Amino acid sequence: MLDLLYSYKTTVKFLGSVLGPDYEVVLQDLSNKNHSVIAIENGHISGRTIGSPLTSAVFQMLSSKVYEENDFIANYKGVAENGHILRSSSMFIKDSNGNPIGLLCINFDDSRYMELHEKLFSMIHPGNFIKNIAFGLSNSTDNIKDLSSSITENFAIDVAALREQIFNDATANLKTPVDRLNQNERKEIMIKLHEQGLFQLKGSIPFVAKRFSCSQATIYRYLGEINN
């Protein structure tokens, strides 16, 4: 199966050259989630390199098994480390049984074009006109970027950063400090972390135990209850 996956390396180079520097093209090996990126062109867009881990969005795709009914997920929102909004798409590479073994992903950064659009717009319209319609323009842009999936992808360059990212996303709306949560609140967070694939990453058990200020045995117990 690796031969099938690695045969896409040439496709990555081809697409990266044809599409140009605003398109990041990535090939990922799902058998090595901690170091999944095996080929990448224009990696400056997300800051990733060969050996970077899967994203939290991919873990969500795998957890929800969207690949069973879809060969690809197109035009969902990505957020680069520099804050640029990306239009992201992922194609599942499957074995003969329909199980995903890899992903071919394309992330488009339109920031250069948006800057050119704003400069051109300011050249042909007076300032007051631009100010008056700014709200309408932002709504129009939102409609254009109303992508076909609710998935939002954030890119981490290593496993440690990805662990932090997933944990922070799962606890973002908490009103109580993480180390003061009661047992039921911890379990709710654990379910979110499990669904987002955190525990498929190396070192996640001690990481979560430290953040919760509890023992690793407690985290294993929560996981056992979730899996049952």
Coordinates of C-alpha atoms in Angstrom, one line a residue:
M1 CA 0.0 0.0 0.0
L2 CA 2.9 2.3 0.6
D3 CA 3.8 2.0 -3.1
L4 CA 0.4 3.4 -3.9
L5 CA 0.8 6.3 -1.5
Y6 CA 4.3 7.2 -2.5
S7 CA 3.3 7.2 -6.2
Y8 CA 1.6 10.5 -5.4
K9 CA 4.9 12.2 -4.6
T10 CA 5.3 13.2 -8.3
T11 CA 1.7 14.5 -8.3
V12 CA 2.6 16.8 -5.4
K13 CA 5.6 18.3 -7.3
F14 CA 3.5 18.6 -10.4
L15 CA 0.6 20.4 -8.8
G16 CA 3.0 22.6 -6.8
S17 CA 4.7 23.8 -9.9
V18 CA 1.6 24.2 -12.0
L19 CA -0.6 26.0 -9.4
G20 CA 2.1 28.3 -8.2
P21 CA 3.3 29.7 -4.8
D22 CA -0.1 30.5 -3.4
Y23 CA -1.1 26.8 -3.4
E24 CA 0.4 24.4 -0.8
V25 CA 0.2 20.8 -1.9
V26 CA 0.7 18.1 0.8
L27 CA 0.9 14.3 0.8
Q28 CA 0.2 12.7 4.2
D29 CA 0.7 9.1 5.4
L30 CA -2.1 8.1 7.8
S31 CA -0.1 5.3 9.2
N32 CA 2.3 7.7 10.9
K33 CA 0.1 10.4 12.5
N34 CA 2.8 12.0 14.5
H35 CA 5.0 12.6 11.3
S36 CA 2.4 12.3 8.5
V37 CA 3.7 14.7 5.9
I38 CA 5.9 12.8 3.4
A39 CA 5.9 15.3 0.6
I40 CA 5.1 19.0 0.5
E41 CA 5.4 21.9 -2.0
N42 CA 5.1 25.6 -1.0
G43 CA 5.2 24.7 2.6
H44 CA 5.7 28.4 3.5
I45 CA 2.0 28.8 3.4
S46 CA 1.3 26.7 6.6
G47 CA 4.9 26.6 7.9
R48 CA 5.0 22.8 7.7
T49 CA 7.8 20.6 6.5
I50 CA 8.3 16.9 5.8
G51 CA 7.7 15.1 9.1
S52 CA 5.0 17.5 10.4
P53 CA 1.9 15.8 12.1
L54 CA -1.7 15.4 11.0
T55 CA -3.9 18.4 11.7
S56 CA -6.8 18.4 14.1
A57 CA -9.2 18.7 11.2
V58 CA -7.9 15.4 9.7
F59 CA -8.4 13.7 13.0
Q60 CA -12.0 14.8 13.0
M61 CA -12.5 13.5 9.4
L62 CA -11.1 10.1 10.5
S63 CA -13.0 10.0 13.7
S64 CA -16.3 10.7 11.9
K65 CA -15.4 8.3 9.1
V66 CA -16.5 10.8 6.4
Y67 CA -14.3 8.9 4.0
E68 CA -16.9 6.1 3.9
E69 CA -19.2 8.2 1.8
N70 CA -16.8 10.8 0.4
D71 CA -13.7 10.5 -1.7
F72 CA -12.7 14.1 -0.8
I73 CA -13.7 17.1 1.3
A74 CA -13.4 20.4 -0.7
N75 CA -13.3 24.0 0.2
Y76 CA -13.2 24.1 4.0
K77 CA -11.6 26.8 6.1
G78 CA -8.0 26.6 7.1
V79 CA -6.1 29.1 9.3
A80 CA -2.3 29.4 8.8
E81 CA 0.1 30.3 11.6
N82 CA 0.4 33.8 10.2
G83 CA -3.4 34.2 10.5
H84 CA -4.1 34.0 6.7
I85 CA -7.4 32.3 5.9
L86 CA -6.9 29.4 3.5
R87 CA -9.3 27.5 1.3
S88 CA -8.4 23.9 2.0
S89 CA -9.3 20.6 0.3
S90 CA -8.4 17.0 1.1
M91 CA -8.7 13.9 -1.1
F92 CA -8.6 10.5 0.6
I93 CA -6.2 7.9 -0.9
K94 CA -7.8 4.5 -0.1
D95 CA -6.7 0.9 -0.3
S96 CA -8.6 -1.8 -2.2
N97 CA -10.9 -2.2 0.8
G98 CA -11.8 1.5 0.9
N99 CA -9.8 2.3 4.0
P100 CA -7.9 5.6 3.9
I101 CA -4.1 5.2 3.8
G102 CA -3.2 8.8 3.0
L103 CA -4.4 12.3 2.0
L104 CA -3.6 14.6 -0.9
C105 CA -4.3 18.1 0.3
I106 CA -4.3 21.5 -1.3
N107 CA -4.4 24.8 0.6
F108 CA -4.9 28.0 -1.3
D109 CA -3.8 31.4 0.3
D110 CA -5.7 34.2 -1.5
S111 CA -4.1 37.0 0.7
R112 CA -2.0 38.4 -2.2
Y113 CA -5.1 38.7 -4.4
M114 CA -7.1 40.3 -1.6
E115 CA -4.4 42.9 -1.1
L116 CA -4.4 43.7 -4.8
H117 CA -8.2 43.9 -4.8
E118 CA -8.1 46.4 -2.0
K119 CA -5.4 48.6 -3.6
L120 CA -7.3 48.6 -6.9
F121 CA -10.6 49.4 -5.2
S122 CA -9.0 52.3 -3.3
M123 CA -7.6 53.7 -6.6
I124 CA -10.9 53.8 -8.4
H125 CA -13.2 54.9 -5.6
P126 CA -13.1 57.9 -3.1
G127 CA -12.4 57.2 0.6
N128 CA -16.0 58.0 1.8
F129 CA -17.5 55.5 -0.7
I130 CA -15.2 52.7 0.5
K131 CA -16.0 53.5 4.1
N132 CA -19.8 53.5 3.5
I133 CA -19.8 50.1 1.7
A134 CA -17.1 48.4 3.9
F135 CA -19.8 46.5 5.9
G136 CA -21.5 45.3 2.7
L137 CA -18.2 44.2 1.3
S138 CA -17.3 42.2 4.4
N139 CA -20.7 40.5 4.2
S140 CA -20.1 39.7 0.5
T141 CA -16.7 38.3 1.2
D142 CA -18.2 36.1 4.0
N143 CA -20.8 34.8 1.5
I144 CA -18.0 34.0 -1.0
K145 CA -16.1 32.1 1.7
D146 CA -19.2 30.3 2.9
L147 CA -17.5 26.9 2.3
S148 CA -19.1 23.6 2.0
S149 CA -18.0 22.2 5.3
S150 CA -18.0 23.3 8.9
I151 CA -14.5 22.0 9.4
T152 CA -11.8 24.5 10.4
E153 CA -8.2 23.4 9.9
N154 CA -5.3 24.8 12.0
F155 CA -1.8 23.8 11.1
A156 CA 0.8 22.7 13.6
I157 CA 4.4 22.2 12.7
D158 CA 5.1 19.5 15.4
V159 CA 3.3 17.1 17.7
A160 CA 3.7 19.3 20.8
A161 CA 2.1 22.3 19.1
L162 CA -0.7 20.1 17.8
R163 CA -1.4 18.7 21.3
E164 CA -1.6 22.3 22.6
Q165 CA -3.9 23.3 19.8
I166 CA -6.4 20.5 20.2
F167 CA -6.5 20.9 24.0
N168 CA -6.9 24.7 23.8
D169 CA -9.7 24.3 21.2
A170 CA -11.5 21.8 23.5
T171 CA -11.3 24.0 26.6
A172 CA -11.7 27.5 24.9
N173 CA -15.2 28.1 26.3
L174 CA -14.6 27.0 29.9
K175 CA -15.3 29.4 32.7
T176 CA -13.5 27.3 35.3
P177 CA -9.7 26.9 35.2
V178 CA -8.8 23.5 33.7
D179 CA -7.0 22.3 36.9
R180 CA -10.2 23.0 38.9
L181 CA -12.7 21.1 36.9
N182 CA -14.9 18.5 38.6
Q183 CA -15.1 14.9 37.4
N184 CA -18.0 15.3 35.1
E185 CA -16.5 18.4 33.5
R186 CA -13.3 16.6 32.9
K187 CA -15.1 13.7 31.3
E188 CA -16.9 16.1 28.9
I189 CA -13.5 17.6 27.9
M190 CA -12.0 14.1 27.6
I191 CA -14.8 13.1 25.1
K192 CA -14.0 16.2 23.0
L193 CA -10.3 15.4 23.1
H194 CA -10.9 11.8 22.2
E195 CA -13.2 12.8 19.2
Q196 CA -10.5 15.2 18.0
G197 CA -7.9 12.4 18.0
L198 CA -5.6 13.8 20.7
F199 CA -4.9 10.4 22.2
Q200 CA -3.6 9.1 18.9
L201 CA -0.6 11.5 19.4
K202 CA 2.5 10.4 21.2
G203 CA 2.8 11.8 24.8
S204 CA -0.9 12.8 25.1
I205 CA -1.6 10.9 28.3
P206 CA 1.0 12.7 30.5
F207 CA 0.3 16.0 28.7
V208 CA -3.5 15.9 29.6
A209 CA -2.7 14.6 33.1
K210 CA -0.4 17.6 33.7
R211 CA -3.0 20.1 32.4
F212 CA -5.8 18.5 34.5
S213 CA -3.4 18.3 37.5
C214 CA -4.3 14.6 38.0
S215 CA -2.6 11.3 37.6
Q216 CA -2.0 9.4 34.3
A217 CA -4.0 6.5 35.8
T218 CA -7.0 8.9 36.1
I219 CA -6.7 9.7 32.4
Y220 CA -6.5 6.0 31.4
R221 CA -9.6 5.4 33.5
Y222 CA -11.5 8.2 31.7
L223 CA -10.4 6.7 28.4
G224 CA -11.6 3.3 29.4
E225 CA -15.0 4.6 30.3
I226 CA -15.3 6.5 27.0
N227 CA -14.3 3.5 24.9
N228 CA -16.8 1.3 26.8

